[in-house]
Amino acid sequence: MGKFAKWLGAGAGFTLGGPIGAIIGFAVGSFIDGVSVEDFVDEQQEYRKKTGGQPRRGRATSGDFEISLLILASVVIKSDGKIDQRELDYVRAYFVKMYGKERANHAFKLFNGIIRKQISTRQVCLQIRQYMSHATRLQLIHFLFGIAQADGEVTCVEEEEIRKIASYLYINEYDYSSIKAMFYDESDGVYKILETEKSSSDEEVKKAYRKMAKKYHPDKLQNLGEEHKKGAKEKFQKIQAAYEQIKKERKIQ
């Protein structure tokens, strides 16, 4: 493991290269003490030798997810033209919860550099899409809605930015609407979460729940490590809560 990876506290894979690697190189060179750009470049070259420049698709590491999260979080936070402290606090609290205080502090130092960098959202998302599984990309979108809501509301500008990111990540409208509904108090929100409709039969609702429970099961993120399985449980629990509410309203056995 190279010096940057040791400093971050997690191994990095595909995010060492491409447009994401360039963003991290900027942040390391400008805002990180103890790790130089030369250290980071050496790590990039070492990784290329190991993989032949082609990391495995769908096998993102915990470090890859962490870095991708920081970059996309910076895009959403800046989308409304201001940087809200409550949103920054949400990012920090999430990382402390997921990784512990020391690793979270390192991540936030990196974030302070990333948020000052002009980012091509499309290029970053194309790189993420190439190597991250669908389940992992869904988890990214869930986190981004959490950030947007941290200051009390998801603004139209923030929602449009997350929608754009989702489209770049090949998240379809059904999956996007399901995750979005987890953060909005709407009359038919529980049906949107299950990707079904109020007019659906009881059997159709049961089928929709089984499908969604399988799609969002935390084990889908097991390659990212236990910390990310814990994070995925929140989304999974919202699926369960939506189904329990419908069952109660309809008196489904």
Tab-separated table of N, CA and C in Angstrom, residues 132-208:
chain	number	residue	atom	x	y	z
A	132	MET	N	-17.907	0.775	-11.054
A	132	MET	CA	-18.739	0.487	-9.885
A	132	MET	C	-19.970	-0.317	-10.271
A	133	SER	N	-20.373	-1.218	-9.402
A	133	SER	CA	-21.590	-2.002	-9.619
A	133	SER	C	-22.817	-1.102	-9.498
A	134	HIS	N	-23.938	-1.591	-10.007
A	134	HIS	CA	-25.186	-0.830	-9.938
A	134	HIS	C	-25.592	-0.570	-8.488
A	135	ALA	N	-25.457	-1.571	-7.626
A	135	ALA	CA	-25.834	-1.420	-6.219
A	135	ALA	C	-24.998	-0.340	-5.537
A	136	THR	N	-23.727	-0.266	-5.886
A	136	THR	CA	-22.842	0.736	-5.299
A	136	THR	C	-23.205	2.131	-5.772
A	137	ARG	N	-23.582	2.245	-7.047
A	137	ARG	CA	-23.993	3.557	-7.575
A	137	ARG	C	-25.299	4.024	-6.933
A	138	LEU	N	-26.210	3.102	-6.658
A	138	LEU	CA	-27.446	3.454	-5.951
A	138	LEU	C	-27.133	4.004	-4.566
A	139	GLN	N	-26.148	3.417	-3.908
A	139	GLN	CA	-25.766	3.885	-2.576
A	139	GLN	C	-25.196	5.303	-2.636
A	140	LEU	N	-24.475	5.623	-3.682
A	140	LEU	CA	-23.964	6.982	-3.864
A	140	LEU	C	-25.112	7.990	-3.943
A	141	ILE	N	-26.143	7.669	-4.728
A	141	ILE	CA	-27.278	8.577	-4.891
A	141	ILE	C	-28.005	8.772	-3.564
A	142	HIS	N	-28.155	7.690	-2.791
A	142	HIS	CA	-28.802	7.787	-1.488
A	142	HIS	C	-28.044	8.753	-0.583
A	143	PHE	N	-26.753	8.651	-0.564
A	143	PHE	CA	-25.941	9.540	0.265
A	143	PHE	C	-26.072	10.990	-0.186
A	144	LEU	N	-26.110	11.225	-1.483
A	144	LEU	CA	-26.187	12.596	-1.999
A	144	LEU	C	-27.498	13.271	-1.594
A	145	PHE	N	-28.595	12.519	-1.559
A	145	PHE	CA	-29.851	13.085	-1.079
A	145	PHE	C	-29.750	13.432	0.405
A	146	GLY	N	-29.043	12.609	1.162
A	146	GLY	CA	-28.844	12.899	2.581
A	146	GLY	C	-28.113	14.206	2.794
A	147	ILE	N	-27.102	14.470	1.980
A	147	ILE	CA	-26.368	15.735	2.051
A	147	ILE	C	-27.288	16.898	1.739
A	148	ALA	N	-28.019	16.786	0.634
A	148	ALA	CA	-28.889	17.881	0.190
A	148	ALA	C	-29.937	18.223	1.243
A	149	GLN	N	-30.382	17.234	1.991
A	149	GLN	CA	-31.433	17.439	2.990
A	149	GLN	C	-30.877	17.917	4.335
A	150	ALA	N	-29.563	17.905	4.482
A	150	ALA	CA	-28.942	18.207	5.773
A	150	ALA	C	-29.255	19.610	6.282
A	151	ASP	N	-29.528	20.559	5.376
A	151	ASP	CA	-29.842	21.924	5.809
A	151	ASP	C	-31.348	22.148	5.946
A	152	GLY	N	-32.119	21.072	5.945
A	152	GLY	CA	-33.550	21.171	6.188
A	152	GLY	C	-34.429	20.970	4.974
A	153	GLU	N	-33.881	21.139	3.780
A	153	GLU	CA	-34.667	20.928	2.565
A	153	GLU	C	-33.759	20.588	1.390
A	154	VAL	N	-34.317	19.870	0.441
A	154	VAL	CA	-33.627	19.598	-0.817
A	154	VAL	C	-34.118	20.636	-1.819
A	155	THR	N	-33.254	21.555	-2.208
A	155	THR	CA	-33.686	22.601	-3.135
A	155	THR	C	-33.840	22.033	-4.541
A	156	CYS	N	-34.551	22.759	-5.382
A	156	CYS	CA	-34.756	22.323	-6.765
A	156	CYS	C	-33.425	22.187	-7.492
A	157	VAL	N	-32.514	23.115	-7.223
A	157	VAL	CA	-31.201	23.080	-7.878
A	157	VAL	C	-30.426	21.839	-7.455
A	158	GLU	N	-30.460	21.519	-6.162
A	158	GLU	CA	-29.762	20.327	-5.666
A	158	GLU	C	-30.375	19.058	-6.251
A	159	GLU	N	-31.694	19.015	-6.284
A	159	GLU	CA	-32.370	17.826	-6.824
A	159	GLU	C	-32.039	17.626	-8.292
A	160	GLU	N	-31.981	18.703	-9.045
A	160	GLU	CA	-31.631	18.612	-10.465
A	160	GLU	C	-30.197	18.139	-10.647
A	161	GLU	N	-29.301	18.570	-9.759
A	161	GLU	CA	-27.900	18.141	-9.834
A	161	GLU	C	-27.787	16.649	-9.547
A	162	ILE	N	-28.513	16.181	-8.533
A	162	ILE	CA	-28.485	14.748	-8.206
A	162	ILE	C	-29.111	13.935	-9.334
A	163	ARG	N	-30.187	14.450	-9.927
A	163	ARG	CA	-30.814	13.768	-11.057
A	163	ARG	C	-29.836	13.643	-12.234
A	164	LYS	N	-29.078	14.707	-12.471
A	164	LYS	CA	-28.095	14.682	-13.555
A	164	LYS	C	-27.013	13.655	-13.269
A	165	ILE	N	-26.542	13.625	-12.025
A	165	ILE	CA	-25.538	12.630	-11.632
A	165	ILE	C	-26.091	11.226	-11.829
A	166	ALA	N	-27.334	11.006	-11.406
A	166	ALA	CA	-27.959	9.686	-11.553
A	166	ALA	C	-28.029	9.259	-13.012
A	167	SER	N	-28.362	10.195	-13.894
A	167	SER	CA	-28.444	9.855	-15.324
A	167	SER	C	-27.069	9.494	-15.874
A	168	TYR	N	-26.051	10.224	-15.459
A	168	TYR	CA	-24.680	9.909	-15.889
A	168	TYR	C	-24.241	8.531	-15.363
A	169	LEU	N	-24.768	8.151	-14.201
A	169	LEU	CA	-24.402	6.866	-13.589
A	169	LEU	C	-25.282	5.716	-14.071
A	170	TYR	N	-26.156	5.995	-15.046
A	170	TYR	CA	-27.077	4.987	-15.577
A	170	TYR	C	-28.026	4.453	-14.503
A	171	ILE	N	-28.527	5.349	-13.661
A	171	ILE	CA	-29.582	4.996	-12.712
A	171	ILE	C	-30.902	5.340	-13.383
A	172	ASN	N	-31.786	4.360	-13.560
A	172	ASN	CA	-33.021	4.630	-14.291
A	172	ASN	C	-34.006	5.431	-13.439
A	173	GLU	N	-35.080	5.899	-14.065
A	173	GLU	CA	-36.032	6.791	-13.401
A	173	GLU	C	-36.739	6.106	-12.239
A	174	TYR	N	-37.020	4.803	-12.366
A	174	TYR	CA	-37.687	4.081	-11.282
A	174	TYR	C	-36.800	4.029	-10.038
A	175	ASP	N	-35.546	3.670	-10.228
A	175	ASP	CA	-34.620	3.592	-9.092
A	175	ASP	C	-34.371	4.973	-8.498
A	176	TYR	N	-34.249	5.961	-9.362
A	176	TYR	CA	-34.023	7.325	-8.885
A	176	TYR	C	-35.212	7.811	-8.057
A	177	SER	N	-36.418	7.609	-8.566
A	177	SER	CA	-37.627	8.051	-7.863
A	177	SER	C	-37.798	7.319	-6.532
A	178	SER	N	-37.401	6.051	-6.490
A	178	SER	CA	-37.486	5.273	-5.257
A	178	SER	C	-36.600	5.880	-4.175
A	179	ILE	N	-35.357	6.175	-4.521
A	179	ILE	CA	-34.434	6.764	-3.542
A	179	ILE	C	-34.887	8.171	-3.159
A	180	LYS	N	-35.295	8.949	-4.133
A	180	LYS	CA	-35.771	10.309	-3.863
A	180	LYS	C	-36.934	10.302	-2.877
A	181	ALA	N	-37.858	9.364	-3.037
A	181	ALA	CA	-39.043	9.291	-2.172
A	181	ALA	C	-38.682	9.017	-0.715
A	182	MET	N	-37.509	8.452	-0.473
A	182	MET	CA	-37.073	8.198	0.896
A	182	MET	C	-36.784	9.493	1.660
A	183	PHE	N	-36.674	10.603	0.921
A	183	PHE	CA	-36.306	11.882	1.530
A	183	PHE	C	-37.410	12.932	1.408
A	184	TYR	N	-38.571	12.547	0.907
A	184	TYR	CA	-39.690	13.464	0.750
A	184	TYR	C	-40.919	12.886	1.445
A	185	ASP	N	-41.687	13.748	2.072
A	185	ASP	CA	-42.922	13.319	2.738
A	185	ASP	C	-44.092	13.528	1.776
A	186	GLU	N	-44.393	12.495	0.999
A	186	GLU	CA	-45.453	12.568	0.000
A	186	GLU	C	-46.519	11.514	0.306
A	187	SER	N	-47.742	11.774	-0.113
A	187	SER	CA	-48.844	10.867	0.201
A	187	SER	C	-48.628	9.471	-0.378
A	188	ASP	N	-48.063	9.402	-1.563
A	188	ASP	CA	-47.827	8.093	-2.198
A	188	ASP	C	-46.353	7.709	-2.155
A	189	GLY	N	-45.606	8.342	-1.246
A	189	GLY	CA	-44.162	8.108	-1.177
A	189	GLY	C	-43.780	6.664	-0.915
A	190	VAL	N	-44.539	5.983	-0.049
A	190	VAL	CA	-44.206	4.598	0.272
A	190	VAL	C	-44.337	3.706	-0.957
A	191	TYR	N	-45.258	4.043	-1.845
A	191	TYR	CA	-45.405	3.255	-3.081
A	191	TYR	C	-44.250	3.535	-4.040
A	192	LYS	N	-43.828	4.792	-4.096
A	192	LYS	CA	-42.684	5.139	-4.946
A	192	LYS	C	-41.411	4.437	-4.471
A	193	ILE	N	-41.248	4.349	-3.150
A	193	ILE	CA	-40.070	3.673	-2.597
A	193	ILE	C	-40.027	2.224	-3.072
A	194	LEU	N	-41.192	1.583	-3.133
A	194	LEU	CA	-41.259	0.174	-3.571
A	194	LEU	C	-41.375	0.036	-5.086
A	195	GLU	N	-41.318	1.178	-5.800
A	195	GLU	CA	-41.432	1.187	-7.264
A	195	GLU	C	-42.721	0.518	-7.727
A	196	THR	N	-43.812	0.854	-7.028
A	196	THR	CA	-45.127	0.349	-7.412
A	196	THR	C	-46.128	1.507	-7.299
A	197	GLU	N	-47.419	1.235	-7.444
A	197	GLU	CA	-48.427	2.292	-7.439
A	197	GLU	C	-49.525	2.000	-6.426
A	198	LYS	N	-50.243	3.049	-6.065
A	198	LYS	CA	-51.322	2.913	-5.103
A	198	LYS	C	-52.425	1.999	-5.630
A	199	SER	N	-52.569	1.941	-6.953
A	199	SER	CA	-53.599	1.107	-7.581
A	199	SER	C	-53.189	-0.363	-7.686
A	200	SER	N	-51.948	-0.677	-7.308
A	200	SER	CA	-51.464	-2.062	-7.403
A	200	SER	C	-52.220	-2.962	-6.433
A	201	SER	N	-52.372	-4.220	-6.820
A	201	SER	CA	-53.029	-5.194	-5.953
A	201	SER	C	-52.101	-5.554	-4.787
A	202	ASP	N	-52.655	-6.193	-3.764
A	202	ASP	CA	-51.853	-6.620	-2.620
A	202	ASP	C	-50.727	-7.554	-3.064
A	203	GLU	N	-51.036	-8.443	-3.987
A	203	GLU	CA	-50.023	-9.385	-4.470
A	203	GLU	C	-48.912	-8.657	-5.209
A	204	GLU	N	-49.276	-7.637	-5.980
A	204	GLU	CA	-48.281	-6.848	-6.705
A	204	GLU	C	-47.387	-6.063	-5.745
A	205	VAL	N	-47.982	-5.574	-4.666
A	205	VAL	CA	-47.201	-4.864	-3.648
A	205	VAL	C	-46.203	-5.821	-2.985
A	206	LYS	N	-46.661	-7.030	-2.655
A	206	LYS	CA	-45.766	-8.026	-2.044
A	206	LYS	C	-44.602	-8.354	-2.978
A	207	LYS	N	-44.924	-8.518	-4.251
A	207	LYS	CA	-43.901	-8.826	-5.242
A	207	LYS	C	-42.899	-7.676	-5.371
A	208	ALA	N	-43.422	-6.442	-5.362
A	208	ALA	CA	-42.557	-5.265	-5.460
A	208	ALA	C	-41.613	-5.188	-4.258
